[in-house]
Short mmCIF file of C-alpha atoms in Angstrom, two decimals:
data_model
loop_
_atom_site.label_atom_id
_atom_site.label_comp_id
_atom_site.label_asym_id
_atom_site.label_seq_id
_atom_site.Cartn_x
_atom_site.Cartn_y
_atom_site.Cartn_z
CA MET A 1 12.30 28.59 67.57
CA THR A 2 10.72 31.39 69.58
CA LEU A 3 7.08 31.27 70.66
CA ASP A 4 5.41 33.87 68.44
CA LEU A 5 2.82 34.08 65.68
CA GLU A 6 5.27 32.58 63.19
CA THR A 7 5.35 29.31 65.11
CA ARG A 8 1.61 28.62 64.66
CA ARG A 9 0.89 25.65 62.38
CA PRO A 10 -2.17 24.09 60.79
CA VAL A 11 -2.49 20.63 62.31
CA ARG A 12 -1.94 18.93 58.94
CA LEU A 13 1.36 20.83 58.41
CA ILE A 14 2.97 20.19 61.78
CA SER A 15 6.21 18.27 61.32
CA ARG A 16 8.60 15.96 63.11
CA ALA A 17 10.93 18.92 63.67
CA ASP A 18 8.09 20.92 65.23
CA PHE A 19 7.44 18.16 67.78
CA ALA A 20 11.17 17.77 68.42
CA ALA A 21 11.37 21.48 69.30
CA TYR A 22 8.07 21.61 71.22
CA PRO A 23 6.49 18.28 72.21
CA VAL A 24 3.29 19.87 73.58
CA TRP A 25 1.10 22.00 71.30
CA GLU A 26 -2.31 23.49 72.03
CA TRP A 27 -5.21 24.43 69.83
CA ALA A 28 -5.19 28.19 69.17
CA ILE A 29 -8.96 28.34 69.64
CA ASN A 30 -9.11 31.85 71.13
CA GLU A 31 -7.10 33.28 68.22
CA GLU A 32 -9.35 32.22 65.35
CA GLU A 33 -11.11 35.50 64.69
CA SER A 34 -8.61 38.02 66.02
CA LEU A 35 -5.70 36.67 64.00
CA GLY A 36 -7.65 35.45 60.98
CA GLN A 37 -6.62 31.86 61.59
CA GLY A 38 -8.76 28.79 61.03
CA GLU A 39 -9.92 26.20 63.53
CA SER A 40 -7.05 23.84 62.74
CA ILE A 41 -4.23 26.06 64.02
CA LEU A 42 -1.91 24.84 66.77
CA ARG A 43 0.51 26.91 68.82
CA PRO A 44 3.56 25.49 70.58
CA THR A 45 3.94 25.60 74.33
CA SER A 46 7.06 25.54 76.50
CA LEU A 47 5.54 22.73 78.61
CA ASP A 48 7.52 19.57 79.33
CA SER A 49 4.43 17.64 80.47
CA VAL A 50 0.70 17.76 79.78
CA PRO A 51 -0.90 19.89 82.52
CA LEU A 52 -3.83 18.53 84.52
CA GLY A 53 -6.15 20.53 86.74
CA MET A 54 -7.53 22.95 84.16
CA PRO A 55 -9.47 22.05 81.02
CA GLY A 56 -7.30 22.07 77.92
CA HIS A 57 -6.92 20.57 74.48
CA PHE A 58 -3.42 19.56 73.33
CA VAL A 59 -1.67 17.77 70.49
CA VAL A 60 1.39 16.00 71.84
CA GLY A 61 4.37 14.39 70.15
CA ALA A 62 4.49 10.61 70.43
CA THR A 63 5.88 7.47 68.87
CA ALA A 64 3.93 4.76 67.08
CA THR A 65 5.09 1.16 67.13
CA LEU A 66 4.18 -0.80 64.03
CA SER A 67 3.32 -4.49 63.75
CA ASP A 68 6.77 -5.18 62.23
CA GLY A 69 8.50 -3.57 65.23
CA SER A 70 9.36 -0.27 63.52
CA VAL A 71 8.89 2.92 65.52
CA LEU A 72 7.80 6.14 63.82
CA PRO A 73 7.06 9.66 65.10
CA ALA A 74 3.39 10.34 65.73
CA CYS A 75 1.06 12.66 67.60
CA VAL A 76 -1.78 12.11 70.05
CA GLU A 77 -4.63 14.46 70.95
CA VAL A 78 -5.03 14.97 74.70
CA HIS A 79 -8.27 16.44 76.02
CA VAL A 80 -7.91 17.45 79.67
CA ARG A 81 -10.95 17.76 81.90
CA THR A 82 -9.85 18.87 85.37
CA ASN A 83 -7.75 15.96 86.69
CA THR A 84 -8.46 13.42 83.93
CA ALA A 85 -7.26 13.20 80.36
CA GLN A 86 -8.68 11.46 77.30
CA LEU A 87 -6.01 10.44 74.81
CA ALA A 88 -6.67 9.66 71.15
CA PRO A 89 -3.98 8.85 68.57
CA MET A 90 -4.13 11.24 65.61
CA PHE A 91 -1.35 10.86 63.04
CA ILE A 92 1.78 8.96 62.18
CA LEU A 93 4.25 11.53 60.89
CA MET A 94 5.80 10.27 57.67
CA PRO A 95 8.49 12.39 55.98
CA ASP A 96 6.06 13.48 53.26
CA ARG A 97 2.58 13.18 54.85
CA HIS A 98 0.45 12.47 57.89
CA LEU A 99 -1.25 9.08 58.15
CA ASP A 100 -4.35 8.61 60.26
CA PHE A 101 -3.81 5.84 62.81
CA ALA A 102 -6.61 3.66 61.47
CA GLY A 103 -7.74 2.64 58.04
CA GLN A 104 -6.82 0.66 55.00
CA ALA A 105 -4.95 3.57 53.38
CA THR A 106 -2.59 3.68 56.37
CA ILE A 107 -1.91 -0.05 56.11
CA THR A 108 -1.24 0.30 52.39
CA VAL A 109 1.28 3.13 52.87
CA LEU A 110 2.99 1.45 55.84
CA THR A 111 3.24 -1.83 53.92
CA HIS A 112 4.93 0.02 51.07
CA TYR A 113 7.20 1.91 53.50
CA THR A 114 8.29 -1.14 55.54
CA LYS A 115 8.11 -3.73 52.74
CA VAL A 116 6.21 -6.02 55.18
CA ASN A 117 2.69 -7.02 54.16
CA GLY A 118 -0.12 -5.78 56.41
CA THR A 119 2.00 -3.43 58.51
CA ARG A 120 -0.16 -1.35 60.82
CA PRO A 121 0.24 0.68 64.01
CA VAL A 122 -0.21 -1.46 67.12
CA SER A 123 0.66 0.93 69.95
CA TRP A 124 1.67 4.50 70.79
CA GLU A 125 3.48 6.34 73.59
CA LEU A 126 3.50 10.06 74.39
CA ALA A 127 6.84 11.86 74.28
CA VAL A 128 6.11 13.51 77.65
CA PRO A 129 4.26 12.45 80.80
CA LEU A 130 1.06 13.86 82.22
CA ALA A 131 1.70 16.37 85.02
CA GLY A 132 2.59 14.62 88.27
CA LYS A 133 3.51 11.35 86.55
CA THR A 134 6.97 10.04 85.74
CA VAL A 135 6.13 7.72 82.85
CA PRO A 136 4.48 8.91 79.63
CA PRO A 137 1.11 7.28 78.91
CA ARG A 138 0.83 4.64 76.21
CA GLY A 139 -1.96 2.81 74.49
CA LYS A 140 -2.81 0.12 71.99
CA VAL A 141 -4.27 0.71 68.54
CA ARG A 142 -7.15 -1.57 67.69
CA GLU A 143 -7.98 -2.48 64.15
CA SER A 144 -11.38 -1.43 62.91
CA LEU A 145 -14.15 -4.00 63.22
CA ARG A 146 -14.35 -4.14 59.42
CA LEU A 147 -10.65 -5.05 59.04
CA ARG A 148 -10.87 -7.68 61.79
CA ALA A 149 -13.93 -9.24 60.09
CA ILE A 150 -12.20 -9.31 56.69
CA ARG A 151 -9.13 -10.98 58.22
CA LEU A 152 -11.33 -13.62 59.89
CA VAL A 153 -13.18 -14.33 56.64
CA ARG A 154 -9.86 -14.61 54.78
CA ARG A 155 -8.51 -17.01 57.37
CA LEU A 156 -11.60 -19.19 56.92
CA GLY A 157 -11.17 -19.06 53.13
CA MET A 158 -14.66 -17.70 52.56
CA PRO A 159 -15.53 -15.26 49.77
CA VAL A 160 -16.08 -11.67 50.87
CA ARG A 161 -19.01 -9.81 49.36
CA LEU A 162 -18.22 -6.13 49.10
CA PRO A 163 -21.14 -3.69 49.40
CA GLY A 164 -22.36 -2.58 46.00
CA SER A 165 -20.66 -5.35 44.05
CA PRO A 166 -22.77 -7.78 42.04
CA SER A 167 -20.59 -10.78 42.82
CA SER A 168 -18.42 -12.09 45.61
CA HIS A 169 -14.75 -11.27 45.72
CA VAL A 170 -12.08 -12.83 47.86
CA LEU A 171 -10.03 -10.03 49.38
#
């Protein structure tokens, strides 16, 4: 794949193959008006690490480890501010869709995919390091407070009252 206008992708259409070819993508922010592209367009880079030192906003290939031990392709957003970077997991790249890292819908799809009840992402690792580092950064994925509370209530055997429902339901 050559780096030209044809390689631009909307963030929701970027694929596993795109990240295999180019692990570091950047938001095409300065091209929105001149090229008639929307705010969600990414362009590939030829970088083999995430640069530090200058502000930048990247979407980087990664892997997600699931609670059942499976590993799936993913992507992480990296926001660089001079010599620091904030990293936030974005999507797990399924063959037919992107799954947000958090949420009940993700757990439902991953449970169906792995055939293991309650499967969820538990950690992630970038495919490339930050500039000047030898090991790619990694992080843990925390469940939402709501999901942790529901699991605690289930474990205690208490009924869960869902907002807007007239009666209690055990989830």
